[in-house]
PDB file of C-alpha atoms and ligand atoms in Angstrom:
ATOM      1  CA  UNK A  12     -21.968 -15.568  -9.244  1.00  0.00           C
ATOM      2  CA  UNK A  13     -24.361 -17.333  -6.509  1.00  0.00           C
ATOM      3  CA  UNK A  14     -24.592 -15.024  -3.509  1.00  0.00           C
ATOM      4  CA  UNK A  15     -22.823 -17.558  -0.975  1.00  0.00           C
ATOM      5  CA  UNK A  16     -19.977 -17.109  -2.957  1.00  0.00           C
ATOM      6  CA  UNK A  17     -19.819 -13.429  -3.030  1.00  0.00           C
ATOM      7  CA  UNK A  18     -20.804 -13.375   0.707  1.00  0.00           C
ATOM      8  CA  UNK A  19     -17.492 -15.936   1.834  1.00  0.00           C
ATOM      9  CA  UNK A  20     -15.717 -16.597  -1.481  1.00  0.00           C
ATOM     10  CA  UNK A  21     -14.854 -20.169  -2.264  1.00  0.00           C
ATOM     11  CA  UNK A  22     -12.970 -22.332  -0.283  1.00  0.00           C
ATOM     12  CA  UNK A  23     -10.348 -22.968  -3.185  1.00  0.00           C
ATOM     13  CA  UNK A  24      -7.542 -25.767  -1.064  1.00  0.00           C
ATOM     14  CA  UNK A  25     -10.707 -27.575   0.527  1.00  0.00           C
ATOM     15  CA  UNK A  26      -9.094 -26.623   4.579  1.00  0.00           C
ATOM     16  CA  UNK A  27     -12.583 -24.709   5.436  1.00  0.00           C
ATOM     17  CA  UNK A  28     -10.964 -21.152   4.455  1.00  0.00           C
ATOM     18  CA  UNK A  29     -13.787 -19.489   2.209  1.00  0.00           C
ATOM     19  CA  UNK A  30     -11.477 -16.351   2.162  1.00  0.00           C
ATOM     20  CA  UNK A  31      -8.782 -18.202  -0.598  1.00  0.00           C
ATOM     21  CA  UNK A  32     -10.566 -17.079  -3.449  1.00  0.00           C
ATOM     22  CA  UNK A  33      -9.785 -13.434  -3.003  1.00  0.00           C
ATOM     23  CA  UNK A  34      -6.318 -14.332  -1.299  1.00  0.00           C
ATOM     24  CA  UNK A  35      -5.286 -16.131  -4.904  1.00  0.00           C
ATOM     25  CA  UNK A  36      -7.438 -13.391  -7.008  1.00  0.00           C
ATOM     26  CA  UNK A  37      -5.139 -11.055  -5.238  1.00  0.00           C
ATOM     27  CA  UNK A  38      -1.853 -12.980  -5.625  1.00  0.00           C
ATOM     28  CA  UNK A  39      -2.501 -13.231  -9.544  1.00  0.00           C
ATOM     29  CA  UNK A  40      -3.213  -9.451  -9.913  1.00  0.00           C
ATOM     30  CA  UNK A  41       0.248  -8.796  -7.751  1.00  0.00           C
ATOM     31  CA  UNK A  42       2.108 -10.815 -10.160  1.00  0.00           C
ATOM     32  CA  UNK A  43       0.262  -9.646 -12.879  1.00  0.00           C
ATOM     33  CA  UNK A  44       0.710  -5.923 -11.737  1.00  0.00           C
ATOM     34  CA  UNK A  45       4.743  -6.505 -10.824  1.00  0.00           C
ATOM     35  CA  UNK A  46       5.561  -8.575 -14.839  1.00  0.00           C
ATOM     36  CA  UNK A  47       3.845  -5.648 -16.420  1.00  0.00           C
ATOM     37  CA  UNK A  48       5.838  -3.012 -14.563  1.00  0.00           C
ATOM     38  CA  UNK A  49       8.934  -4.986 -15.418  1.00  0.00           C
ATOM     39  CA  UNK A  50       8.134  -5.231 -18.930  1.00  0.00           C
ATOM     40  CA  UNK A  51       7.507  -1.586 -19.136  1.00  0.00           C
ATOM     41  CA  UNK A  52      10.124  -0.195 -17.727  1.00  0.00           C
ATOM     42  CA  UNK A  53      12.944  -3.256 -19.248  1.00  0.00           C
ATOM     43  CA  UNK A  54      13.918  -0.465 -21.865  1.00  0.00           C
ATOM     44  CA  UNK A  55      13.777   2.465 -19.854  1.00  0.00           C
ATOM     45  CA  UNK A  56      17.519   4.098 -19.483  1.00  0.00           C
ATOM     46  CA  UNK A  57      16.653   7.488 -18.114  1.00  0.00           C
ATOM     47  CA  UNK A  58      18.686   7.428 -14.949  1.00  0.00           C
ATOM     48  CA  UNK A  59      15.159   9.161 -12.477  1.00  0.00           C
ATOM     49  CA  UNK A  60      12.882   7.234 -13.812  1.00  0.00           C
ATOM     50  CA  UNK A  61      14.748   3.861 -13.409  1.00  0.00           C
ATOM     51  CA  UNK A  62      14.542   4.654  -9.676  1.00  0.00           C
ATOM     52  CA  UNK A  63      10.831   5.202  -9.779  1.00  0.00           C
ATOM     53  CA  UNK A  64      10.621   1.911 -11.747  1.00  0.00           C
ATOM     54  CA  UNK A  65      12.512   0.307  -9.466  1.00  0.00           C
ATOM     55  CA  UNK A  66      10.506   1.153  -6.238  1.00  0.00           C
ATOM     56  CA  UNK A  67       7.379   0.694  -8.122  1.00  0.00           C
ATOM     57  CA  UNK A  68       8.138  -2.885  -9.355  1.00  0.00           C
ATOM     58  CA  UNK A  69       8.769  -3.827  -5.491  1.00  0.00           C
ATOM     59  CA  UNK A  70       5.757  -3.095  -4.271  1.00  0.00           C
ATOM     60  CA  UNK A  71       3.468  -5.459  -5.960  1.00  0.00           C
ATOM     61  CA  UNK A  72       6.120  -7.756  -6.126  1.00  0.00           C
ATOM     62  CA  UNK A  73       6.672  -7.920  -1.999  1.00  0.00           C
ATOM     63  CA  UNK A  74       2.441  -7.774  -1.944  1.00  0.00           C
ATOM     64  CA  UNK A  75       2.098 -11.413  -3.888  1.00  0.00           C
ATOM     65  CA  UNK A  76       4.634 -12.876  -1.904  1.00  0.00           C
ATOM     66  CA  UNK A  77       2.230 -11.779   0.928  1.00  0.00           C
ATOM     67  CA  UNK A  78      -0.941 -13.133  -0.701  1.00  0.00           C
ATOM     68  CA  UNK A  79       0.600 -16.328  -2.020  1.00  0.00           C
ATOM     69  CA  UNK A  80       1.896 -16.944   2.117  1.00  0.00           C
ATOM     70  CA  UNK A  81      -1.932 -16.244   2.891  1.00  0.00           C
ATOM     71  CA  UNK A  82      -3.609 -18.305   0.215  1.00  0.00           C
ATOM     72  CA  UNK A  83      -1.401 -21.376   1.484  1.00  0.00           C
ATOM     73  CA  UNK A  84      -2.282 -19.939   5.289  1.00  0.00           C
ATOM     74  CA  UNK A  85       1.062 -19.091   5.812  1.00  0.00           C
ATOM     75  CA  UNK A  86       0.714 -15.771   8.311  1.00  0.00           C
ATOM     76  CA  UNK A  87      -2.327 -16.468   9.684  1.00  0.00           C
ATOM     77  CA  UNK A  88      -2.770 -16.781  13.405  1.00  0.00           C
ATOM     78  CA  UNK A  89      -6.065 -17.257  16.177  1.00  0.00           C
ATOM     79  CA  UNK A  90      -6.413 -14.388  18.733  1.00  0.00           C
ATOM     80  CA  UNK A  91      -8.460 -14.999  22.109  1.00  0.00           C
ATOM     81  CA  UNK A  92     -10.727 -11.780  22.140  1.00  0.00           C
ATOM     82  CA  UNK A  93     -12.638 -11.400  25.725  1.00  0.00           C
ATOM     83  CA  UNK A  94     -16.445 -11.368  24.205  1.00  0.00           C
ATOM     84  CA  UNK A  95     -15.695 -12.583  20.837  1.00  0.00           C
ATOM     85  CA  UNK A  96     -13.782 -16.078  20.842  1.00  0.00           C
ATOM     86  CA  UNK A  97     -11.423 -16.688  18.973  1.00  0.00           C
ATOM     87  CA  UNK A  98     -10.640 -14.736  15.541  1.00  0.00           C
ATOM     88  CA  UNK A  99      -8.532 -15.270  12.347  1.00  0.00           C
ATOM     89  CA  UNK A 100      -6.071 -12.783  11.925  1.00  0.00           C
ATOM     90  CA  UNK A 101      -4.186 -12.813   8.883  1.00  0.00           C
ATOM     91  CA  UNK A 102      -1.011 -10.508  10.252  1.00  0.00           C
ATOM     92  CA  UNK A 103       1.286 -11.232   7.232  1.00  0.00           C
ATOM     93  CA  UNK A 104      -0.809  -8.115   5.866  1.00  0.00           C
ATOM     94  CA  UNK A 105       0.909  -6.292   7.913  1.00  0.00           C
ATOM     95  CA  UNK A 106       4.416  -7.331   6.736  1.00  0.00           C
ATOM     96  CA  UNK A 107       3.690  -6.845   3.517  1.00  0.00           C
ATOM     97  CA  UNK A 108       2.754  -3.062   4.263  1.00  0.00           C
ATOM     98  CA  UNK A 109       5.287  -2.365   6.918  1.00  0.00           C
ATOM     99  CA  UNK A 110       7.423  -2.681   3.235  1.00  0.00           C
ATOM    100  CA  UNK A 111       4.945  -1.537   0.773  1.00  0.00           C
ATOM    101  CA  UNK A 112       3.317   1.212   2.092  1.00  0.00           C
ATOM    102  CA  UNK A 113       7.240   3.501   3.175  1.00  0.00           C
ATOM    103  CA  UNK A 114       7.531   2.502  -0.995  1.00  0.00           C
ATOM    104  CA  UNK A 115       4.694   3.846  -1.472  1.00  0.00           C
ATOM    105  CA  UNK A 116       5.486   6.837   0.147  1.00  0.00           C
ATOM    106  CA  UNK A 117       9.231   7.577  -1.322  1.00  0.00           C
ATOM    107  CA  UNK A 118       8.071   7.686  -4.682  1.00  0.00           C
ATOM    108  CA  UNK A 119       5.464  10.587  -3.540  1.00  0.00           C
ATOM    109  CA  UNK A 120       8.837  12.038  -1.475  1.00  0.00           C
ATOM    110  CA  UNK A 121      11.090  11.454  -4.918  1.00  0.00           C
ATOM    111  CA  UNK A 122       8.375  13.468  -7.183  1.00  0.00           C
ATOM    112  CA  UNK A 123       8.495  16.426  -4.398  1.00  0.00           C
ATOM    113  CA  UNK A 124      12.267  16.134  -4.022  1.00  0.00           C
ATOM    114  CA  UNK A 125      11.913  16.401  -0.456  1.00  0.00           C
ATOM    115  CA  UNK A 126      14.882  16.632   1.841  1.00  0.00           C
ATOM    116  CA  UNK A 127      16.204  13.084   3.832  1.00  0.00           C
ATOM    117  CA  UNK A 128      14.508  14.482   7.088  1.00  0.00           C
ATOM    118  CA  UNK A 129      11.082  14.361   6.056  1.00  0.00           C
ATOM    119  CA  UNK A 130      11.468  11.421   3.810  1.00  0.00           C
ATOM    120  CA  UNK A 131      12.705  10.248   7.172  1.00  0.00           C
ATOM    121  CA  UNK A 132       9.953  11.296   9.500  1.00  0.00           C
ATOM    122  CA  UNK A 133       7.467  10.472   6.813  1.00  0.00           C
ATOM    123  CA  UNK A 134       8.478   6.758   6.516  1.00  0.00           C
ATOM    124  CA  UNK A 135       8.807   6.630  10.810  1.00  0.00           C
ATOM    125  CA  UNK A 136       5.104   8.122  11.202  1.00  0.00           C
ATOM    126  CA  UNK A 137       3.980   5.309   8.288  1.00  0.00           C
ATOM    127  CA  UNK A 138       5.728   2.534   9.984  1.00  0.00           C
ATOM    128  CA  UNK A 139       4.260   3.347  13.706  1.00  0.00           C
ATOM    129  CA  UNK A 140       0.937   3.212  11.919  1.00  0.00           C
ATOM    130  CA  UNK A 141       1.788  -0.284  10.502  1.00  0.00           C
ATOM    131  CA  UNK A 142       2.890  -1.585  14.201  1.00  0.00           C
ATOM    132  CA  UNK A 143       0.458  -0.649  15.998  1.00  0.00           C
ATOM    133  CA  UNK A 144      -2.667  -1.577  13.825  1.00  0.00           C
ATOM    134  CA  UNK A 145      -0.584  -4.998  14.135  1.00  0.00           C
ATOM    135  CA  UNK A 146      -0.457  -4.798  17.646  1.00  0.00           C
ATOM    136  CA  UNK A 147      -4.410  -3.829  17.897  1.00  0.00           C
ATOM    137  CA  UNK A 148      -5.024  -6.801  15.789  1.00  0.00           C
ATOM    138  CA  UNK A 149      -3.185  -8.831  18.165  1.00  0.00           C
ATOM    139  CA  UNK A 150      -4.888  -7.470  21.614  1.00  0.00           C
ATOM    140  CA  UNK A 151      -7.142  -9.797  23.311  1.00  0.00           C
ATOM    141  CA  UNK A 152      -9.491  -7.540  24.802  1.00  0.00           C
ATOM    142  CA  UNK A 153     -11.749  -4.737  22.910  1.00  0.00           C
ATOM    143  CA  UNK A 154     -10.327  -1.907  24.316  1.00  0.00           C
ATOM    144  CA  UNK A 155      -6.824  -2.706  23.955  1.00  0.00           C
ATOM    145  CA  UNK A 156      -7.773  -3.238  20.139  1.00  0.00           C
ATOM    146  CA  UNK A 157     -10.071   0.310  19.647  1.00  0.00           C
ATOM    147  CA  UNK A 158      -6.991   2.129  21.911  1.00  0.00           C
ATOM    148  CA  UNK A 159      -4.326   0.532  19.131  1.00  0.00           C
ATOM    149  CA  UNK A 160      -6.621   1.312  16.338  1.00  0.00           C
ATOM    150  CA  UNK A 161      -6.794   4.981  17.416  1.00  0.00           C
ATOM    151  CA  UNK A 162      -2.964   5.332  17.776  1.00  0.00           C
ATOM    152  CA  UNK A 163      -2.571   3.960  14.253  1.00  0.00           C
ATOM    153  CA  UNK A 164      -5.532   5.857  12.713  1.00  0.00           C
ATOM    154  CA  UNK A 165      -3.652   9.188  14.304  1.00  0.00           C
ATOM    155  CA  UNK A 166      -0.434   8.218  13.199  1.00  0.00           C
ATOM    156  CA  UNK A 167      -2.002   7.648   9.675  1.00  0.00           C
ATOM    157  CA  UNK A 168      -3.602  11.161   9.709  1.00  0.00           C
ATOM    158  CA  UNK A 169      -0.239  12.604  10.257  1.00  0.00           C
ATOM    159  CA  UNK A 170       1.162  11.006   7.009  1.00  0.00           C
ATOM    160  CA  UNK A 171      -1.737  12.138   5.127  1.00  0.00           C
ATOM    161  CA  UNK A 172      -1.625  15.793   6.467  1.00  0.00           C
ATOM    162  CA  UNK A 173       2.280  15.551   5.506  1.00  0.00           C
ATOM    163  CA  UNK A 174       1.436  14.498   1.965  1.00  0.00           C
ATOM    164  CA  UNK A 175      -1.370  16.807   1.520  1.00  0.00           C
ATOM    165  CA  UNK A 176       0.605  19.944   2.945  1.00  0.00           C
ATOM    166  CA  UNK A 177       4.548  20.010   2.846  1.00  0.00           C
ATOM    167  CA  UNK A 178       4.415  17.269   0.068  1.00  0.00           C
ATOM    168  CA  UNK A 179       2.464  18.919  -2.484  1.00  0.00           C
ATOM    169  CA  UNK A 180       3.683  22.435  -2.096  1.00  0.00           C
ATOM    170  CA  UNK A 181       7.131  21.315  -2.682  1.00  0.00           C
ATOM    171  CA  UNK A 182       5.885  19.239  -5.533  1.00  0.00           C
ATOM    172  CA  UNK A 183       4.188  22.535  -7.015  1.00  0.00           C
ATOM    173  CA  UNK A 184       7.446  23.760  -7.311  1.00  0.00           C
ATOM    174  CA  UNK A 185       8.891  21.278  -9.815  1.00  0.00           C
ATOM    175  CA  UNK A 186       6.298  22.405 -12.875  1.00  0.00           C
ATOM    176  CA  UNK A 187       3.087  21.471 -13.807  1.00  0.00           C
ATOM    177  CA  UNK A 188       3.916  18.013 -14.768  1.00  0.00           C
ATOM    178  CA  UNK A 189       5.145  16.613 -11.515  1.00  0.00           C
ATOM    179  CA  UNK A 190       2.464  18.793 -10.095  1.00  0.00           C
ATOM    180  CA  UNK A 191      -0.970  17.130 -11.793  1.00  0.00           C
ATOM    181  CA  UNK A 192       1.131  13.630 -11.072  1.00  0.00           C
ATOM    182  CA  UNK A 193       1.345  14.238  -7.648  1.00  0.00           C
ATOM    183  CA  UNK A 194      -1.966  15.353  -7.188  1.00  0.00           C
ATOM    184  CA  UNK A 195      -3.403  13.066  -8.607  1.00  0.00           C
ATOM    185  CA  UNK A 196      -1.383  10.058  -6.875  1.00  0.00           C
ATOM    186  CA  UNK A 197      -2.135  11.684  -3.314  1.00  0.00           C
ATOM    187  CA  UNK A 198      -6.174  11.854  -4.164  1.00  0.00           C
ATOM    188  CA  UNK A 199      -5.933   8.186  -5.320  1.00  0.00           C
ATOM    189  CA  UNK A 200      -3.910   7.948  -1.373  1.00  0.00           C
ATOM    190  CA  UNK A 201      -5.869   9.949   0.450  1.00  0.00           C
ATOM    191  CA  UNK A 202      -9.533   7.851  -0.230  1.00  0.00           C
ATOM    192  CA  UNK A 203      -7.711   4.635  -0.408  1.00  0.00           C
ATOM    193  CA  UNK A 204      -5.548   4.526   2.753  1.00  0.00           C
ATOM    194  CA  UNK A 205      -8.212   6.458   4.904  1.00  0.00           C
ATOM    195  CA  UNK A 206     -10.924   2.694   3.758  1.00  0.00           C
ATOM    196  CA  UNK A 207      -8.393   0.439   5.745  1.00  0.00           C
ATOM    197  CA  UNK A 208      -8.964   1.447   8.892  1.00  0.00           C
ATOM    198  CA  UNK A 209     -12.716   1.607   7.959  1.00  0.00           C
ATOM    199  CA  UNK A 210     -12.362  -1.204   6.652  1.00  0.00           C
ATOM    200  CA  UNK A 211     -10.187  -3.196  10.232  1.00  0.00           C
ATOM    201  CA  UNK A 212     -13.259  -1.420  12.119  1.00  0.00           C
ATOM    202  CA  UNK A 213     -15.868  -2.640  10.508  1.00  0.00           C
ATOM    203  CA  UNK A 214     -14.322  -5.641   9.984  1.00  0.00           C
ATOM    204  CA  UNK A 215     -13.821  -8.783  11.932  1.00  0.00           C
ATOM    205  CA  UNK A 216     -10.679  -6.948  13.894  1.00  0.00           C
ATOM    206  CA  UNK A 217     -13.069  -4.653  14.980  1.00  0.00           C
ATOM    207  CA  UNK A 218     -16.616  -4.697  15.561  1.00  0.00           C
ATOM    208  CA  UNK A 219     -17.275  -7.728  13.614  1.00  0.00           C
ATOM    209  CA  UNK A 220     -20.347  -6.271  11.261  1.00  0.00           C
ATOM    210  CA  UNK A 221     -18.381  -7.151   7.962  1.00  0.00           C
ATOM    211  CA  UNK A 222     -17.311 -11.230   7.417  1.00  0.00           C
ATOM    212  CA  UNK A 223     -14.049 -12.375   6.723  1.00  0.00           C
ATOM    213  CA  UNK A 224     -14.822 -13.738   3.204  1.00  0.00           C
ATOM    214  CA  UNK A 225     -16.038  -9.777   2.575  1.00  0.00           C
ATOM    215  CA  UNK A 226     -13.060  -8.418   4.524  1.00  0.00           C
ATOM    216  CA  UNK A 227     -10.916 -10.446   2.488  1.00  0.00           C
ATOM    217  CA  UNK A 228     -12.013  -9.222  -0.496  1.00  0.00           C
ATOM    218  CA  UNK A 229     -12.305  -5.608   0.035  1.00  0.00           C
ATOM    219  CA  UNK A 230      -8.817  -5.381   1.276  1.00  0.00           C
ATOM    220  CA  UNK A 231      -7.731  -6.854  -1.913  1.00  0.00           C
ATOM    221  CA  UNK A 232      -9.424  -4.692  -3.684  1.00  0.00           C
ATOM    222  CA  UNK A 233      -7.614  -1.740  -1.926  1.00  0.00           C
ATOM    223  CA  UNK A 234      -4.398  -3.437  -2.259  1.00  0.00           C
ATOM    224  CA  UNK A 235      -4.538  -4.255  -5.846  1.00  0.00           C
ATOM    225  CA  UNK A 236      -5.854  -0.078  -6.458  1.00  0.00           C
ATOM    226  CA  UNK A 237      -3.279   1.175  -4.008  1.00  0.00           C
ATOM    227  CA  UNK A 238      -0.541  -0.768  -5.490  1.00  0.00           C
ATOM    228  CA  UNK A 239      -0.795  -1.726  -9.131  1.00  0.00           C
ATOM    229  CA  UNK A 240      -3.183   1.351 -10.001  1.00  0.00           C
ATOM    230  CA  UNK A 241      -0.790   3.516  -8.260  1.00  0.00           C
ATOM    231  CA  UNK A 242       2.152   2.332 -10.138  1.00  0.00           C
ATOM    232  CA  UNK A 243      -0.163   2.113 -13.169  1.00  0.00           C
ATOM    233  CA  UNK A 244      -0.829   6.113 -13.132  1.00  0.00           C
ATOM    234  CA  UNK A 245       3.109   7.088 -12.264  1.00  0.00           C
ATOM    235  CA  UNK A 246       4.753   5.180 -14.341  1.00  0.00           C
ATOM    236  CA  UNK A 247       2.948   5.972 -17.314  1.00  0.00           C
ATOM    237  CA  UNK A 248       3.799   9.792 -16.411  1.00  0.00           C
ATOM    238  CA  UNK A 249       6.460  12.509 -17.634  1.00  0.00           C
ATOM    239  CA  UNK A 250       6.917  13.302 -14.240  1.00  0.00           C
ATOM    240  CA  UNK A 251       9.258  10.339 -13.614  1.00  0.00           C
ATOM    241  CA  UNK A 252      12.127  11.630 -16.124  1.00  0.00           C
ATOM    242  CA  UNK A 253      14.757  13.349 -15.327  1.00  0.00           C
ATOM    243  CA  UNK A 254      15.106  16.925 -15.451  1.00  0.00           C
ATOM    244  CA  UNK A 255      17.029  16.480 -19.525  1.00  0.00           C
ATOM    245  CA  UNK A 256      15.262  20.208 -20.747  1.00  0.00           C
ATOM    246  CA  UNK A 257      17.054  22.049 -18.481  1.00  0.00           C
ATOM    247  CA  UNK A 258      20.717  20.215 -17.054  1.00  0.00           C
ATOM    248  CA  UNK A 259      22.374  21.701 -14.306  1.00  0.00           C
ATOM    249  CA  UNK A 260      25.304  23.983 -15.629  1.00  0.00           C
ATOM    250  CA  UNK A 261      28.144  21.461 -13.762  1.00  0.00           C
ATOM    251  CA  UNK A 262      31.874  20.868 -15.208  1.00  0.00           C
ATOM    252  CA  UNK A 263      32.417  18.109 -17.519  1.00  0.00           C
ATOM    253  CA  UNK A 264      29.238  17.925 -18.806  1.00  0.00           C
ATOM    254  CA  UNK A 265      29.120  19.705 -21.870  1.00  0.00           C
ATOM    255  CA  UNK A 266      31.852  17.578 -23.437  1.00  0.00           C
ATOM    256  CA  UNK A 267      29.672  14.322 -21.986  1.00  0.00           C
ATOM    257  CA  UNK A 268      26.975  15.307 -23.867  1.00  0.00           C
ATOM    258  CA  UNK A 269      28.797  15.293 -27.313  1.00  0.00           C
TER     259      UNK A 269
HETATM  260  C1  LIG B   5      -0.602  -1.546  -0.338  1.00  0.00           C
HETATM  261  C2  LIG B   5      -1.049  -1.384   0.981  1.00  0.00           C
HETATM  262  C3  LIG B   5      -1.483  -0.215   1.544  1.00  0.00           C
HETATM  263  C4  LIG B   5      -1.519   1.071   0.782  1.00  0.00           C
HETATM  264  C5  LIG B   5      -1.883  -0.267   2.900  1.00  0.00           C
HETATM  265  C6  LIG B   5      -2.285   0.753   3.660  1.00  0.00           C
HETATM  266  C7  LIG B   5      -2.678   0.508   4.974  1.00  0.00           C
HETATM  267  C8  LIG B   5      -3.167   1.412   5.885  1.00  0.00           C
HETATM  268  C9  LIG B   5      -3.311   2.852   5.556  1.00  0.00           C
HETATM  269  C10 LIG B   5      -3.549   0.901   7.171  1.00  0.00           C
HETATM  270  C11 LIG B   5      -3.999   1.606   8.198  1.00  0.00           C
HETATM  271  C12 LIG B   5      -4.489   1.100   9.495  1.00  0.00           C
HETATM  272  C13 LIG B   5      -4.977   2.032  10.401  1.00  0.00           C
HETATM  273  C14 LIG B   5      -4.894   3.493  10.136  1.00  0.00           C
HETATM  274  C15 LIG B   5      -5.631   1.657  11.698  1.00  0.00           C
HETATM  275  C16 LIG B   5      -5.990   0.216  11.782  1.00  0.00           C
HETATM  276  C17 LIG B   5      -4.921  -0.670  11.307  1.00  0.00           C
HETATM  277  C18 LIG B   5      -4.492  -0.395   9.860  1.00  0.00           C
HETATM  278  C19 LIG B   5      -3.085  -0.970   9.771  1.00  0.00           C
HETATM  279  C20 LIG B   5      -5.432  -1.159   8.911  1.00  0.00           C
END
């Protein structure tokens, strides 16, 4: 590929937005990601693991409505920035992962069997860190922005530490299986959601060192892994079936099972 390309992308509808190539890359691996989770799981009866399925199958499928809106510049907006004119800011990112990423989350809350509470607090402490990176984005001076960035980049610690403490340990107790799926799925969490605020910082929200084409691209890149290569490794686990070895002793249910 000639450097110019890999530097902006390709202006794919002609309006002087380099950035569409990786905005319709990414809309084709969404759909691509959401068919094949539907076509995996269209046979699947085990009551769990429909649920995972379910939850799974959303998430791409809410993130290539969001890419398709951004391709056609749907969700893009100009923001006045004291010292920096006037940047692009795609916010129907953040849309998509006000949704995707509390999905994201309750399947990691589902594996541990976590109570409502945490789910609860888990998915609050998420969607504060969704707001306010949207609100930084939407600041017109730079310390507004870093001051917004911080609050989300704290609030995203917080779900992390949550994850990689309460999360797991109560996921250690449901056997080995859900165990290595877990850990796996937070590790694949823990480097990917700590690049996007590396990435907004870096980027041309931030300090402006990284391009939009670049931006663009990276962040699909992260979406696509965090998405579709997260569903990828769950659903293709054990973890995600119901507990069948070992039923709970309840009335009625030994004359069901005949
Ligand atoms: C599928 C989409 C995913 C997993 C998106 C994750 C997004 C984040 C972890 C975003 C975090 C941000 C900060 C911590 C600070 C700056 C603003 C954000 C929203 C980029």
């Amino acid at each position: 590929m000639d450097p110019t390309v890999l530097q902006a992308g390709y202006d794919l509808l002609g309006d002087g937005r380099p950035e569409t190539l990786w905005l319709g890359i990414g809309t084709i691996f969404m759909l691509i990601g959401t068919f094949y989770f539907i076509v995996k799981g269209w046979g699947v009866t085990d009551k769990e693991a429909r649920e995972y399925y379910a939850i799974t199958i959303l998430v791409p499928g809410i993130a290539s409505a969001a890419y398709l809106s951004m391709f056609f510049g749907v969700g893009l907006t100009e923001v006045e920035v004291v010292g920096r004119g006037t940047l692009d800011i795609y916010y129907a990112r953040y849309a998509d992962w006000l949704f995707t990423t509390p999905l994201l989350l309750l399947d990691l809350a589902l594996l541990a069997k976590v109570d409502r509470v945490s789910i609860g607090t888990l998915i609050g402490v998420d969607a504060l860190m969704i707001v306010t990176g949207l609100i930084g984005a939407l600041s017109h001076t730079p310390l507004a922005r870093y001051t917004w960035w911080l609050f989300s980049t704290i609030a995203m610690i917080v779900v992390l530490y949550f994850l990689a403490t309460s999360l797991r340990s109560a996921a250690k107790e449901r056997g080995p299986e859900v165990e290595s799926t877990f850990n796996t799925l937070t590790a694949l969490v823990l480097v990917l959601w700590t690049a996007y605020p590396i990435l907004w910082i870096v980027g041309t929200e931030g300090a402006g060192v990284v391009g939009l084409g670049v931006e663009t691209l990276l962040f699909m890149v992260l979406d696509v892994t965090a998405k579709v290569g997260f569903g990828f490794v769950l659903l293709r686990s054990r973890a995600i079936l119901g507990d069948t070895e070992a039923p709970e002793p309840s009335a009625g249910e030994a004359s069901a099972a005949d």
